[in-house]
PDB file of C-alpha atoms in Angstrom:
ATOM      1  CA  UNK U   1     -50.708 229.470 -60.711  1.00 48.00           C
ATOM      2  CA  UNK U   2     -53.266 227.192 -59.972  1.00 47.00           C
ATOM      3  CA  UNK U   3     -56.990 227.015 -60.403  1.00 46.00           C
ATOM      4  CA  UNK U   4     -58.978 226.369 -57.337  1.00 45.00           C
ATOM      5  CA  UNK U   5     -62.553 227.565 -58.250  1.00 46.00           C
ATOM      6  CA  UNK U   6     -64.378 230.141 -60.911  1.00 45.00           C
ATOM      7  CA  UNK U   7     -66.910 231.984 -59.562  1.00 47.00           C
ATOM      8  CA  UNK U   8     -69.374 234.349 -60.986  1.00 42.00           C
ATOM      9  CA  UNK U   9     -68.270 237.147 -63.587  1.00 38.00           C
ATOM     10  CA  UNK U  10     -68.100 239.781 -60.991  1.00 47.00           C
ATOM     11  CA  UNK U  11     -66.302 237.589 -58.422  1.00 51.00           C
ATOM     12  CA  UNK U  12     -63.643 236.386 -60.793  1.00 55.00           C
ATOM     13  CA  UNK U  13     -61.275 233.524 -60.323  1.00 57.00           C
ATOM     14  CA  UNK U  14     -59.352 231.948 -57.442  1.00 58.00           C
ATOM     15  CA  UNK U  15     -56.112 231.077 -57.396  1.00 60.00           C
ATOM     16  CA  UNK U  16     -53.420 229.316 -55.861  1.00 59.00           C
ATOM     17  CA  UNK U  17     -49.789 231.392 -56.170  1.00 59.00           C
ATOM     18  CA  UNK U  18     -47.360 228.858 -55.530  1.00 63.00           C
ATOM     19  CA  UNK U  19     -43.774 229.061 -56.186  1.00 61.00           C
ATOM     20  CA  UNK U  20     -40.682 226.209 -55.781  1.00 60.00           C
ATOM     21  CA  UNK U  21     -37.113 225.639 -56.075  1.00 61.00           C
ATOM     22  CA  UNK U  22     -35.468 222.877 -55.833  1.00 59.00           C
ATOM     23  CA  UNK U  23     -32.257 223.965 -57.043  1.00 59.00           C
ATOM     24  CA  UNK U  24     -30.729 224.161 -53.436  1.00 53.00           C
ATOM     25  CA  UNK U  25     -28.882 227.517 -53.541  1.00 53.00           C
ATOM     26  CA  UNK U  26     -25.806 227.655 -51.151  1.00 56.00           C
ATOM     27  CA  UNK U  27     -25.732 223.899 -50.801  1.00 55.00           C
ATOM     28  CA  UNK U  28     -22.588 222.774 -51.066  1.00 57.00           C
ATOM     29  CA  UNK U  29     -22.456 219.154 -50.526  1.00 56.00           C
ATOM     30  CA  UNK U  30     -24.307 216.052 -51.880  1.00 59.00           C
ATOM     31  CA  UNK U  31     -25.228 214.867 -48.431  1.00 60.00           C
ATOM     32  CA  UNK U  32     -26.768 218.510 -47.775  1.00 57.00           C
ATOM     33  CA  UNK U  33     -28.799 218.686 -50.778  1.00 55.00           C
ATOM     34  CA  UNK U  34     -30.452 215.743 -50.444  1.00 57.00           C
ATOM     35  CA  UNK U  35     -31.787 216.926 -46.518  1.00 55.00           C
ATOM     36  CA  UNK U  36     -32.284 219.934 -47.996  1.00 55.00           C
ATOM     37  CA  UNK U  37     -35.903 220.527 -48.955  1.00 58.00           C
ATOM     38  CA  UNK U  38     -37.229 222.566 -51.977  1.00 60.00           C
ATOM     39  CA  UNK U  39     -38.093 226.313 -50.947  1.00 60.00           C
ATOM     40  CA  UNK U  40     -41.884 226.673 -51.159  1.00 63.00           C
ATOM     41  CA  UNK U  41     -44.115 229.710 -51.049  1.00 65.00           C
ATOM     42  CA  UNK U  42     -48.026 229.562 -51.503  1.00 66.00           C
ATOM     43  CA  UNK U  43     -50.722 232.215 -51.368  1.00 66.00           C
ATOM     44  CA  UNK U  44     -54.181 231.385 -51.329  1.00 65.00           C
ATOM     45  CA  UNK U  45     -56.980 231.981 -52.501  1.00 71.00           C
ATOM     46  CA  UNK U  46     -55.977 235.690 -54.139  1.00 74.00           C
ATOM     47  CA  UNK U  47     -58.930 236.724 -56.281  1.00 77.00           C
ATOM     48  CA  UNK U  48     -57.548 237.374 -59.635  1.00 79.00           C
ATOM     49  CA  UNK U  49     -60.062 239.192 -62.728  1.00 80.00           C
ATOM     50  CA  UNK U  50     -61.187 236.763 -65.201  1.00 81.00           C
ATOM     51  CA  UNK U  51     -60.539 239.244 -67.778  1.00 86.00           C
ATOM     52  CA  UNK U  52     -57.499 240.482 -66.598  1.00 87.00           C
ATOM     53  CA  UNK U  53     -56.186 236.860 -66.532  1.00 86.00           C
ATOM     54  CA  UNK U  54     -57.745 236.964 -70.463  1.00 89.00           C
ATOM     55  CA  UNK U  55     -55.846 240.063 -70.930  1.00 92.00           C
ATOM     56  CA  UNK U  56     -52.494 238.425 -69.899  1.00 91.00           C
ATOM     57  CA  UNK U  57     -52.712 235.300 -72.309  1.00 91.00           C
ATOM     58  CA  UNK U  58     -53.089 237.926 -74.776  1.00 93.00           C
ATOM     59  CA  UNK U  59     -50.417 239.888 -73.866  1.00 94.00           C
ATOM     60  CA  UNK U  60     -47.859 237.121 -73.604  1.00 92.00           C
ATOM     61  CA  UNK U  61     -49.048 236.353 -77.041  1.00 93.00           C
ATOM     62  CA  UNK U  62     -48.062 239.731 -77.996  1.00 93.00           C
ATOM     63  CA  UNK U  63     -44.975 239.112 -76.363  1.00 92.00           C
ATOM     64  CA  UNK U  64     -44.267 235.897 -77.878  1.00 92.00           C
ATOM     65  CA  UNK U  65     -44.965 237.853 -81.350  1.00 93.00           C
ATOM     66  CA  UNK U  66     -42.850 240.841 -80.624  1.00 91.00           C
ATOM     67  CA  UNK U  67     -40.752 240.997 -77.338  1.00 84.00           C
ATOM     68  CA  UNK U  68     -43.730 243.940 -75.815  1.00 87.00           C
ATOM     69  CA  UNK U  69     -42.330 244.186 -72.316  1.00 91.00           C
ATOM     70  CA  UNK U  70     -45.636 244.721 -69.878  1.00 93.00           C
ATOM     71  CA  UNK U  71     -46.805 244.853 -66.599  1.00 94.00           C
ATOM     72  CA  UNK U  72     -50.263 244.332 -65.683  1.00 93.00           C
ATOM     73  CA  UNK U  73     -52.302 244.338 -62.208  1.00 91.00           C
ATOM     74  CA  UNK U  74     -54.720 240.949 -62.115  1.00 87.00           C
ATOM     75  CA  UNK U  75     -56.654 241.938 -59.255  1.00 83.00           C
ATOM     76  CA  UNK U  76     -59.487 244.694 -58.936  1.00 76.00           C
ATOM     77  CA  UNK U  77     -57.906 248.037 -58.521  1.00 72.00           C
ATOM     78  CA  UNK U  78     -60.871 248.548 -56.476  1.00 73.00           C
ATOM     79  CA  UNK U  79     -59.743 245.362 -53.955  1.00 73.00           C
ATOM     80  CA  UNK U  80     -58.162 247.145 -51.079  1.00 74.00           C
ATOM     81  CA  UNK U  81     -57.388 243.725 -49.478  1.00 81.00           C
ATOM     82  CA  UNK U  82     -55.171 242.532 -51.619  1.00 82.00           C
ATOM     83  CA  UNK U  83     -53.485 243.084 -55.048  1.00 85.00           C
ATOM     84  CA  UNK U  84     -51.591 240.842 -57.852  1.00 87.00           C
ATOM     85  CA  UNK U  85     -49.217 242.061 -60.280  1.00 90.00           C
ATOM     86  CA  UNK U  86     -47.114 240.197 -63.037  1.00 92.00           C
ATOM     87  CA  UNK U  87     -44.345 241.984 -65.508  1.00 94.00           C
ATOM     88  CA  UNK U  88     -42.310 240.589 -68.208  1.00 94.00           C
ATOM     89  CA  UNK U  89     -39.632 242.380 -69.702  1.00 93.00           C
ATOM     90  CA  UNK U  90     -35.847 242.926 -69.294  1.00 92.00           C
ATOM     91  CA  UNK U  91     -34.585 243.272 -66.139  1.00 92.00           C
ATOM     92  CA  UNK U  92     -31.574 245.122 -64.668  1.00 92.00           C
ATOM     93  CA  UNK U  93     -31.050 243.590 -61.786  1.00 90.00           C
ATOM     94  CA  UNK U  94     -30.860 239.678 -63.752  1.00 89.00           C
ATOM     95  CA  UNK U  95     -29.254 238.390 -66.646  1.00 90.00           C
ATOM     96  CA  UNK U  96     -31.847 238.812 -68.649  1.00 89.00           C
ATOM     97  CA  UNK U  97     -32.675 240.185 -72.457  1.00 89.00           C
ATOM     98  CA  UNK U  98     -35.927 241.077 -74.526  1.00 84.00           C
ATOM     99  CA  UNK U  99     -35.464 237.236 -75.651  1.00 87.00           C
ATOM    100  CA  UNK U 100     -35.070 236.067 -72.234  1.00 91.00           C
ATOM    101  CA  UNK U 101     -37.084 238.183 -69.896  1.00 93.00           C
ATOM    102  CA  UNK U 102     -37.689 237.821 -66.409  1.00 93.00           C
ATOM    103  CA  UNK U 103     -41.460 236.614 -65.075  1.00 92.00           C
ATOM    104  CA  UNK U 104     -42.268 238.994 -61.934  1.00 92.00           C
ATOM    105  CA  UNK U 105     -44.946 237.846 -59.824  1.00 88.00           C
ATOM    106  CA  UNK U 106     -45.893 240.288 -56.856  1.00 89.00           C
ATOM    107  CA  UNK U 107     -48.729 239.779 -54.469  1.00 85.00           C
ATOM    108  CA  UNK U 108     -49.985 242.182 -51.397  1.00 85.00           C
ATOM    109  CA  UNK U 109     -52.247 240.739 -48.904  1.00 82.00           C
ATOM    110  CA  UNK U 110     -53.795 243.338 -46.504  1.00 81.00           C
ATOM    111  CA  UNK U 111     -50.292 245.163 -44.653  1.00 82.00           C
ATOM    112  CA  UNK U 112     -48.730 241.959 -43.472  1.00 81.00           C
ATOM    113  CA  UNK U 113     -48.035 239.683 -46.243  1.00 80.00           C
ATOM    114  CA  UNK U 114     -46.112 240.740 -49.323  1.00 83.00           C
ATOM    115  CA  UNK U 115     -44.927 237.882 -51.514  1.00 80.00           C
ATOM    116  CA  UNK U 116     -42.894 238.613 -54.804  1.00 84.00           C
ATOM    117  CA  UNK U 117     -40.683 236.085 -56.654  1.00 84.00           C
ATOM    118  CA  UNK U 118     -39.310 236.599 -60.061  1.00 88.00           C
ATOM    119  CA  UNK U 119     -37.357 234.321 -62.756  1.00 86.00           C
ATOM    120  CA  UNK U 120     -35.871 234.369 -66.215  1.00 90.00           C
ATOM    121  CA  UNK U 121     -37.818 232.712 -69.208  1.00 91.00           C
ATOM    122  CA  UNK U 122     -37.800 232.261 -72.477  1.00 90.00           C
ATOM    123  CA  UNK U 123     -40.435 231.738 -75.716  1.00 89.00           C
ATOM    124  CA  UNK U 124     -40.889 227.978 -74.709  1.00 91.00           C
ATOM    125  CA  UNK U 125     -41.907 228.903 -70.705  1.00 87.00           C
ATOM    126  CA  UNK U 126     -43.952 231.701 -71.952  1.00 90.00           C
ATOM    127  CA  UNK U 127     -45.450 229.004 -74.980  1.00 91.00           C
ATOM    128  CA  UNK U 128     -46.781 226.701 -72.373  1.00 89.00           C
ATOM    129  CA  UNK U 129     -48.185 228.850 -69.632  1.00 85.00           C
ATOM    130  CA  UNK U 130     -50.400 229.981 -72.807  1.00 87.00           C
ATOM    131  CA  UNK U 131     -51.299 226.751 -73.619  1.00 87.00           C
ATOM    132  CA  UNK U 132     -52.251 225.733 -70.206  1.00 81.00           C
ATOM    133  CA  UNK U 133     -54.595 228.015 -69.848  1.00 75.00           C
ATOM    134  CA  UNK U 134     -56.126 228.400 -73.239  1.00 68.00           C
TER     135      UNK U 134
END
């Protein structure tokens, strides 16, 4: 997640949801991977809360200090337009564990666009996304 402006207290913050891989899943030679290029999704701007995005520091803190699976919605529940949601926990359908969950990201713009993307971390992803926006 990227910064691109803070506005006003009311208006919150805008960000840009942006998501690569450059792992090159299903690749199978050398000589394909390297015409391959990275899989790239971005979303912007979504509105987030400023103190939603306060309350998930804090929460991944909490995590960090005692594996608290959560999910919490960044936008306005009263922004019918679009909506952001992020979860960390254990997750069935990954090999994952309450010291390795998985990151869900989820975003809704309007009826047409749905983005969602999710990944397995551990303390030392979770460490730094708290430290990069502290």
């Amino acid at each position: 997640m990227t910064l691109l402006s803070e506005r006003s207290s009311s208006s919150g913050l805008l960000l840009r949801l942006e998501y690569w891989d450059e792992s090159n899943w299903g690749v199978t030679s050398r000589p394909d991977a390297e015409m391959t290029p990275a899989l790239r999704a971005a979303v912007e701007p979504v509105r987030v809360d400023k103190s939603a995005l306060l309350n998930l520091l804090h929460r991944m803190q909490a995590w960090l200090d005692g594996a608290v699976e959560f999910e919490l919605e960044l936008t306005s529940s009263e922004d019918a337009e679009q909506s952001m949601w992020v979860r960390i926990g254990p997750d069935a359908r990954f090999i994952s564990s309450s010291d390795k969950p998985v990151f869900e990201v989820r975003c809704r713009r309007g009826d047409s666009l749905m983005l969602g993307f999710a990944f397995v971390v551990d303390q030392s992803c979770i460490r730094e996304f708290i430290q990069d926006r502290s």
